[in-house]
PDB file of N, CA and C in Angstrom:
ATOM      1  N   UNK G  12     -23.466   6.879   0.812  1.00  0.00           N
ATOM      2  CA  UNK G  12     -22.456   6.231   1.387  1.00  0.00           C
ATOM      3  C   UNK G  12     -22.801   5.472   1.272  1.00  0.00           C
ATOM      4  N   UNK G  13     -21.464   4.310   1.625  1.00  0.00           N
ATOM      5  CA  UNK G  13     -21.489   2.801   1.592  1.00  0.00           C
ATOM      6  C   UNK G  13     -21.888   2.452   2.952  1.00  0.00           C
ATOM      7  N   UNK G  14     -23.081   1.402   2.837  1.00  0.00           N
ATOM      8  CA  UNK G  14     -23.722   1.682   4.236  1.00  0.00           C
ATOM      9  C   UNK G  14     -22.331   0.069   5.282  1.00  0.00           C
ATOM     10  N   UNK G  15     -21.767  -0.791   4.235  1.00  0.00           N
ATOM     11  CA  UNK G  15     -21.476  -1.354   5.328  1.00  0.00           C
ATOM     12  C   UNK G  15     -20.692  -0.914   6.032  1.00  0.00           C
ATOM     13  N   UNK G  16     -19.518  -0.012   5.184  1.00  0.00           N
ATOM     14  CA  UNK G  16     -18.810   0.705   6.043  1.00  0.00           C
ATOM     15  C   UNK G  16     -18.562   1.760   6.738  1.00  0.00           C
ATOM     16  N   UNK G  17     -20.216   2.145   6.739  1.00  0.00           N
ATOM     17  CA  UNK G  17     -20.830   3.419   7.939  1.00  0.00           C
ATOM     18  C   UNK G  17     -21.565   2.232   9.170  1.00  0.00           C
ATOM     19  N   UNK G  18     -21.861   1.025   9.263  1.00  0.00           N
ATOM     20  CA  UNK G  18     -22.038   0.307   9.390  1.00  0.00           C
ATOM     21  C   UNK G  18     -20.732  -0.381  11.032  1.00  0.00           C
ATOM     22  N   UNK G  19     -20.173  -0.667  10.193  1.00  0.00           N
ATOM     23  CA  UNK G  19     -18.949  -1.513  11.220  1.00  0.00           C
ATOM     24  C   UNK G  19     -17.707   0.117  11.439  1.00  0.00           C
ATOM     25  N   UNK G  20     -18.114   1.532  10.974  1.00  0.00           N
ATOM     26  CA  UNK G  20     -17.471   1.963  12.709  1.00  0.00           C
ATOM     27  C   UNK G  20     -18.263   2.514  13.063  1.00  0.00           C
ATOM     28  N   UNK G  21     -20.134   2.144  13.182  1.00  0.00           N
ATOM     29  CA  UNK G  21     -20.859   2.358  14.206  1.00  0.00           C
ATOM     30  C   UNK G  21     -20.919   1.225  15.570  1.00  0.00           C
ATOM     31  N   UNK G  22     -20.546   0.254  15.126  1.00  0.00           N
ATOM     32  CA  UNK G  22     -19.989  -1.027  15.390  1.00  0.00           C
ATOM     33  C   UNK G  22     -18.992  -0.987  16.296  1.00  0.00           C
ATOM     34  N   UNK G  23     -17.503   0.115  15.632  1.00  0.00           N
ATOM     35  CA  UNK G  23     -16.555  -0.361  16.271  1.00  0.00           C
ATOM     36  C   UNK G  23     -17.008   1.369  17.348  1.00  0.00           C
ATOM     37  N   UNK G  24     -17.548   1.918  16.873  1.00  0.00           N
ATOM     38  CA  UNK G  24     -17.634   3.264  17.969  1.00  0.00           C
ATOM     39  C   UNK G  24     -17.840   2.740  19.121  1.00  0.00           C
ATOM     40  N   UNK G  25     -19.646   1.983  18.955  1.00  0.00           N
ATOM     41  CA  UNK G  25     -20.296   1.134  20.015  1.00  0.00           C
ATOM     42  C   UNK G  25     -18.833   0.234  20.891  1.00  0.00           C
ATOM     43  N   UNK G  26     -18.150  -0.081  20.596  1.00  0.00           N
ATOM     44  CA  UNK G  26     -17.341  -1.290  21.463  1.00  0.00           C
ATOM     45  C   UNK G  26     -16.318  -0.006  22.150  1.00  0.00           C
ATOM     46  N   UNK G  27     -16.154   0.206  21.453  1.00  0.00           N
ATOM     47  CA  UNK G  27     -15.249   1.369  21.702  1.00  0.00           C
ATOM     48  C   UNK G  27     -15.173   2.548  22.776  1.00  0.00           C
ATOM     49  N   UNK G  28     -16.618   2.888  23.424  1.00  0.00           N
ATOM     50  CA  UNK G  28     -16.906   2.756  24.372  1.00  0.00           C
ATOM     51  C   UNK G  28     -17.435   2.766  25.316  1.00  0.00           C
ATOM     52  N   UNK G  29     -16.963   1.529  25.609  1.00  0.00           N
ATOM     53  CA  UNK G  29     -16.828   1.483  27.210  1.00  0.00           C
ATOM     54  C   UNK G  29     -15.707   0.508  27.329  1.00  0.00           C
ATOM     55  N   UNK G  30     -13.798   0.969  26.467  1.00  0.00           N
ATOM     56  CA  UNK G  30     -12.718   0.154  26.706  1.00  0.00           C
ATOM     57  C   UNK G  30     -12.044   1.712  26.080  1.00  0.00           C
ATOM     58  N   UNK G  31     -12.851   2.779  25.849  1.00  0.00           N
ATOM     59  CA  UNK G  31     -11.427   4.320  26.005  1.00  0.00           C
ATOM     60  C   UNK G  31     -12.239   5.053  26.172  1.00  0.00           C
ATOM     61  N   UNK G  32     -11.409   6.005  27.193  1.00  0.00           N
ATOM     62  CA  UNK G  32     -12.335   6.324  28.205  1.00  0.00           C
ATOM     63  C   UNK G  32     -11.969   8.440  26.996  1.00  0.00           C
ATOM     64  N   UNK G  33     -11.917   8.765  26.101  1.00  0.00           N
ATOM     65  CA  UNK G  33     -11.900   9.291  25.770  1.00  0.00           C
ATOM     66  C   UNK G  33     -12.980   9.306  25.326  1.00  0.00           C
ATOM     67  N   UNK G  34     -12.825   8.484  24.810  1.00  0.00           N
ATOM     68  CA  UNK G  34     -14.247   7.917  23.211  1.00  0.00           C
ATOM     69  C   UNK G  34     -15.604   8.161  24.484  1.00  0.00           C
ATOM     70  N   UNK G  35     -15.443   7.437  25.637  1.00  0.00           N
ATOM     71  CA  UNK G  35     -17.498   7.520  26.282  1.00  0.00           C
ATOM     72  C   UNK G  35     -17.365   8.954  26.343  1.00  0.00           C
ATOM     73  N   UNK G  36     -16.610   9.780  26.626  1.00  0.00           N
ATOM     74  CA  UNK G  36     -16.180  11.226  27.536  1.00  0.00           C
ATOM     75  C   UNK G  36     -17.278  12.361  25.542  1.00  0.00           C
ATOM     76  N   UNK G  37     -16.709  11.984  24.654  1.00  0.00           N
ATOM     77  CA  UNK G  37     -17.285  12.349  23.426  1.00  0.00           C
ATOM     78  C   UNK G  37     -18.777  11.901  23.276  1.00  0.00           C
ATOM     79  N   UNK G  38     -18.980  10.827  23.823  1.00  0.00           N
ATOM     80  CA  UNK G  38     -20.525   9.712  23.920  1.00  0.00           C
ATOM     81  C   UNK G  38     -21.289  10.597  25.049  1.00  0.00           C
ATOM     82  N   UNK G  39     -21.288  11.190  26.284  1.00  0.00           N
ATOM     83  CA  UNK G  39     -21.301  11.236  27.175  1.00  0.00           C
ATOM     84  C   UNK G  39     -21.816  13.244  26.911  1.00  0.00           C
ATOM     85  N   UNK G  40     -20.753  14.034  26.502  1.00  0.00           N
ATOM     86  CA  UNK G  40     -20.792  15.036  25.770  1.00  0.00           C
ATOM     87  C   UNK G  40     -21.799  15.196  25.306  1.00  0.00           C
ATOM     88  N   UNK G  41     -22.011  14.197  23.658  1.00  0.00           N
ATOM     89  CA  UNK G  41     -23.180  14.429  22.684  1.00  0.00           C
ATOM     90  C   UNK G  41     -24.478  14.605  23.150  1.00  0.00           C
ATOM     91  N   UNK G  42     -24.597  13.158  24.805  1.00  0.00           N
ATOM     92  CA  UNK G  42     -25.061  12.797  25.011  1.00  0.00           C
ATOM     93  C   UNK G  42     -26.533  14.367  25.769  1.00  0.00           C
ATOM     94  N   UNK G  43     -25.570  14.636  26.303  1.00  0.00           N
ATOM     95  CA  UNK G  43     -25.463  15.603  27.485  1.00  0.00           C
ATOM     96  C   UNK G  43     -25.833  17.600  26.454  1.00  0.00           C
ATOM     97  N   UNK G  44     -25.496  16.921  25.066  1.00  0.00           N
ATOM     98  CA  UNK G  44     -26.665  18.865  24.699  1.00  0.00           C
ATOM     99  C   UNK G  44     -27.945  17.586  23.412  1.00  0.00           C
ATOM    100  N   UNK G  45     -28.168  16.768  24.096  1.00  0.00           N
ATOM    101  CA  UNK G  45     -29.340  16.277  23.809  1.00  0.00           C
ATOM    102  C   UNK G  45     -29.071  15.951  22.349  1.00  0.00           C
ATOM    103  N   UNK G  46     -28.227  15.028  22.202  1.00  0.00           N
ATOM    104  CA  UNK G  46     -28.068  13.962  21.163  1.00  0.00           C
ATOM    105  C   UNK G  46     -28.952  13.313  21.665  1.00  0.00           C
ATOM    106  N   UNK G  47     -29.933  11.723  20.740  1.00  0.00           N
ATOM    107  CA  UNK G  47     -30.032  10.550  20.487  1.00  0.00           C
ATOM    108  C   UNK G  47     -28.911   9.428  21.059  1.00  0.00           C
ATOM    109  N   UNK G  48     -29.096   8.562  21.474  1.00  0.00           N
ATOM    110  CA  UNK G  48     -28.220   7.588  21.009  1.00  0.00           C
ATOM    111  C   UNK G  48     -27.303   7.351  19.600  1.00  0.00           C
ATOM    112  N   UNK G  49     -28.422   7.360  19.191  1.00  0.00           N
ATOM    113  CA  UNK G  49     -27.256   6.708  17.998  1.00  0.00           C
ATOM    114  C   UNK G  49     -26.791   8.061  17.077  1.00  0.00           C
ATOM    115  N   UNK G  50     -26.935   9.025  17.378  1.00  0.00           N
ATOM    116  CA  UNK G  50     -27.076  10.722  16.722  1.00  0.00           C
ATOM    117  C   UNK G  50     -25.535  10.448  17.736  1.00  0.00           C
ATOM    118  N   UNK G  51     -25.541  10.201  19.281  1.00  0.00           N
ATOM    119  CA  UNK G  51     -24.594  10.217  19.493  1.00  0.00           C
ATOM    120  C   UNK G  51     -22.958   9.831  18.628  1.00  0.00           C
ATOM    121  N   UNK G  52     -23.030   8.692  18.574  1.00  0.00           N
ATOM    122  CA  UNK G  52     -22.546   7.456  18.129  1.00  0.00           C
ATOM    123  C   UNK G  52     -22.243   7.273  16.718  1.00  0.00           C
ATOM    124  N   UNK G  53     -23.137   7.883  16.055  1.00  0.00           N
ATOM    125  CA  UNK G  53     -22.578   8.545  14.366  1.00  0.00           C
ATOM    126  C   UNK G  53     -21.401   9.529  14.377  1.00  0.00           C
ATOM    127  N   UNK G  54     -22.230  10.543  15.534  1.00  0.00           N
ATOM    128  CA  UNK G  54     -20.419  11.731  15.427  1.00  0.00           C
ATOM    129  C   UNK G  54     -19.607  11.007  16.146  1.00  0.00           C
ATOM    130  N   UNK G  55     -19.454   9.949  16.703  1.00  0.00           N
ATOM    131  CA  UNK G  55     -18.077   8.756  17.859  1.00  0.00           C
ATOM    132  C   UNK G  55     -17.608   8.698  16.790  1.00  0.00           C
ATOM    133  N   UNK G  56     -18.500   7.487  15.542  1.00  0.00           N
ATOM    134  CA  UNK G  56     -17.837   7.173  14.975  1.00  0.00           C
ATOM    135  C   UNK G  56     -16.503   7.952  12.792  1.00  0.00           C
ATOM    136  N   UNK G  57     -18.105   9.276  13.100  1.00  0.00           N
ATOM    137  CA  UNK G  57     -16.873  10.238  12.214  1.00  0.00           C
ATOM    138  C   UNK G  57     -16.007  10.474  12.761  1.00  0.00           C
ATOM    139  N   UNK G  58     -15.845  10.969  14.310  1.00  0.00           N
ATOM    140  CA  UNK G  58     -14.403  11.289  14.970  1.00  0.00           C
ATOM    141  C   UNK G  58     -13.362  10.582  14.827  1.00  0.00           C
ATOM    142  N   UNK G  59     -13.816   8.819  15.007  1.00  0.00           N
ATOM    143  CA  UNK G  59     -13.324   8.254  14.302  1.00  0.00           C
ATOM    144  C   UNK G  59     -12.088   8.481  13.594  1.00  0.00           C
ATOM    145  N   UNK G  60     -13.277   7.965  12.165  1.00  0.00           N
ATOM    146  CA  UNK G  60     -12.907   7.850  10.673  1.00  0.00           C
ATOM    147  C   UNK G  60     -11.943   9.281  10.822  1.00  0.00           C
ATOM    148  N   UNK G  61     -11.970  10.793  11.353  1.00  0.00           N
ATOM    149  CA  UNK G  61     -11.021  11.950  11.079  1.00  0.00           C
ATOM    150  C   UNK G  61      -9.814  10.936  11.628  1.00  0.00           C
ATOM    151  N   UNK G  62     -10.297  10.781  13.174  1.00  0.00           N
ATOM    152  CA  UNK G  62      -8.366  10.275  13.391  1.00  0.00           C
ATOM    153  C   UNK G  62      -7.442   8.620  12.387  1.00  0.00           C
ATOM    154  N   UNK G  63      -8.277   8.106  11.994  1.00  0.00           N
ATOM    155  CA  UNK G  63      -8.084   7.153  11.194  1.00  0.00           C
ATOM    156  C   UNK G  63      -7.612   7.857   9.772  1.00  0.00           C
ATOM    157  N   UNK G  64      -7.463   8.575   9.653  1.00  0.00           N
ATOM    158  CA  UNK G  64      -7.644   9.664   8.259  1.00  0.00           C
ATOM    159  C   UNK G  64      -5.896  10.070   8.416  1.00  0.00           C
ATOM    160  N   UNK G  65      -6.227  10.771   9.324  1.00  0.00           N
ATOM    161  CA  UNK G  65      -4.973  11.237  10.326  1.00  0.00           C
ATOM    162  C   UNK G  65      -3.476  10.428  10.608  1.00  0.00           C
ATOM    163  N   UNK G  66      -4.347   9.445  10.432  1.00  0.00           N
ATOM    164  CA  UNK G  66      -2.796   8.480  10.909  1.00  0.00           C
ATOM    165  C   UNK G  66      -2.785   7.914   9.597  1.00  0.00           C
ATOM    166  N   UNK G  67      -3.054   7.799   8.701  1.00  0.00           N
ATOM    167  CA  UNK G  67      -2.831   7.539   7.061  1.00  0.00           C
ATOM    168  C   UNK G  67      -2.461   8.122   6.603  1.00  0.00           C
ATOM    169  N   UNK G  68      -2.072   9.536   6.582  1.00  0.00           N
ATOM    170  CA  UNK G  68      -2.336  10.770   6.360  1.00  0.00           C
ATOM    171  C   UNK G  68      -0.662  10.497   6.800  1.00  0.00           C
ATOM    172  N   UNK G  69      -0.275  10.652   7.838  1.00  0.00           N
ATOM    173  CA  UNK G  69       0.970  11.021   9.060  1.00  0.00           C
ATOM    174  C   UNK G  69       1.823   9.610   9.001  1.00  0.00           C
ATOM    175  N   UNK G  70       0.992   8.698   8.945  1.00  0.00           N
ATOM    176  CA  UNK G  70       1.588   7.585   8.921  1.00  0.00           C
ATOM    177  C   UNK G  70       1.981   7.267  10.160  1.00  0.00           C
ATOM    178  N   UNK G  71       1.212   7.495  11.126  1.00  0.00           N
ATOM    179  CA  UNK G  71       1.334   7.759  12.444  1.00  0.00           C
ATOM    180  C   UNK G  71       1.018   6.456  13.185  1.00  0.00           C
ATOM    181  N   UNK G  72       0.722   5.654  14.277  1.00  0.00           N
ATOM    182  CA  UNK G  72      -0.021   4.769  15.273  1.00  0.00           C
ATOM    183  C   UNK G  72      -0.791   5.227  16.474  1.00  0.00           C
ATOM    184  N   UNK G  73      -2.022   5.015  16.245  1.00  0.00           N
ATOM    185  CA  UNK G  73      -2.760   5.362  17.282  1.00  0.00           C
ATOM    186  C   UNK G  73      -2.538   5.384  18.913  1.00  0.00           C
ATOM    187  N   UNK G  74      -3.029   6.967  19.421  1.00  0.00           N
ATOM    188  CA  UNK G  74      -2.079   6.702  20.645  1.00  0.00           C
ATOM    189  C   UNK G  74      -3.185   7.123  21.299  1.00  0.00           C
ATOM    190  N   UNK G  75      -3.731   6.728  22.497  1.00  0.00           N
ATOM    191  CA  UNK G  75      -4.855   7.376  23.692  1.00  0.00           C
ATOM    192  C   UNK G  75      -4.271   8.149  24.276  1.00  0.00           C
ATOM    193  N   UNK G  76      -5.543   9.393  24.213  1.00  0.00           N
ATOM    194  CA  UNK G  76      -5.213  10.013  25.115  1.00  0.00           C
ATOM    195  C   UNK G  76      -6.392  10.265  25.701  1.00  0.00           C
ATOM    196  N   UNK G  77      -5.870  10.348  27.611  1.00  0.00           N
ATOM    197  CA  UNK G  77      -7.140  10.330  28.796  1.00  0.00           C
ATOM    198  C   UNK G  77      -7.661  12.254  28.287  1.00  0.00           C
ATOM    199  N   UNK G  78      -8.890  12.068  28.202  1.00  0.00           N
ATOM    200  CA  UNK G  78      -9.549  13.262  28.460  1.00  0.00           C
ATOM    201  C   UNK G  78      -9.258  13.951  29.655  1.00  0.00           C
ATOM    202  N   UNK G  79      -8.882  15.525  29.641  1.00  0.00           N
ATOM    203  CA  UNK G  79      -8.556  15.862  30.534  1.00  0.00           C
ATOM    204  C   UNK G  79     -10.168  16.893  31.322  1.00  0.00           C
ATOM    205  N   UNK G  80      -9.627  17.192  32.081  1.00  0.00           N
ATOM    206  CA  UNK G  80     -11.106  17.220  33.252  1.00  0.00           C
ATOM    207  C   UNK G  80     -10.143  19.242  33.197  1.00  0.00           C
ATOM    208  N   UNK G  81     -10.923  20.270  33.001  1.00  0.00           N
ATOM    209  CA  UNK G  81     -10.847  21.565  33.993  1.00  0.00           C
ATOM    210  C   UNK G  81     -11.776  22.370  34.749  1.00  0.00           C
ATOM    211  N   UNK G  82     -11.560  22.633  35.922  1.00  0.00           N
ATOM    212  CA  UNK G  82     -12.104  23.429  37.661  1.00  0.00           C
ATOM    213  C   UNK G  82     -12.217  24.629  37.181  1.00  0.00           C
ATOM    214  N   UNK G  83     -13.048  24.809  37.279  1.00  0.00           N
ATOM    215  CA  UNK G  83     -12.984  26.333  37.344  1.00  0.00           C
ATOM    216  C   UNK G  83     -13.572  26.775  38.839  1.00  0.00           C
ATOM    217  N   UNK G  84     -13.059  27.614  39.675  1.00  0.00           N
ATOM    218  CA  UNK G  84     -13.506  28.361  40.434  1.00  0.00           C
ATOM    219  C   UNK G  84     -14.797  28.660  41.136  1.00  0.00           C
TER     220      UNK G  84
END
């Protein structure tokens, strides 16, 4: 793959982790599943690429969504 693009997306994932609650939740979920810091960031970067592709495909802008928490009794 393109090493420069991979690095850019990795850094983007790292930066958004503290700015976007949904990204942080996704990262924390990956870490809870036993992924290393780097593996979790790469998964977050891959998720962001999927979102970017969908935005380009659909001609839409990014809309941040807050993660939903479901409580079980």
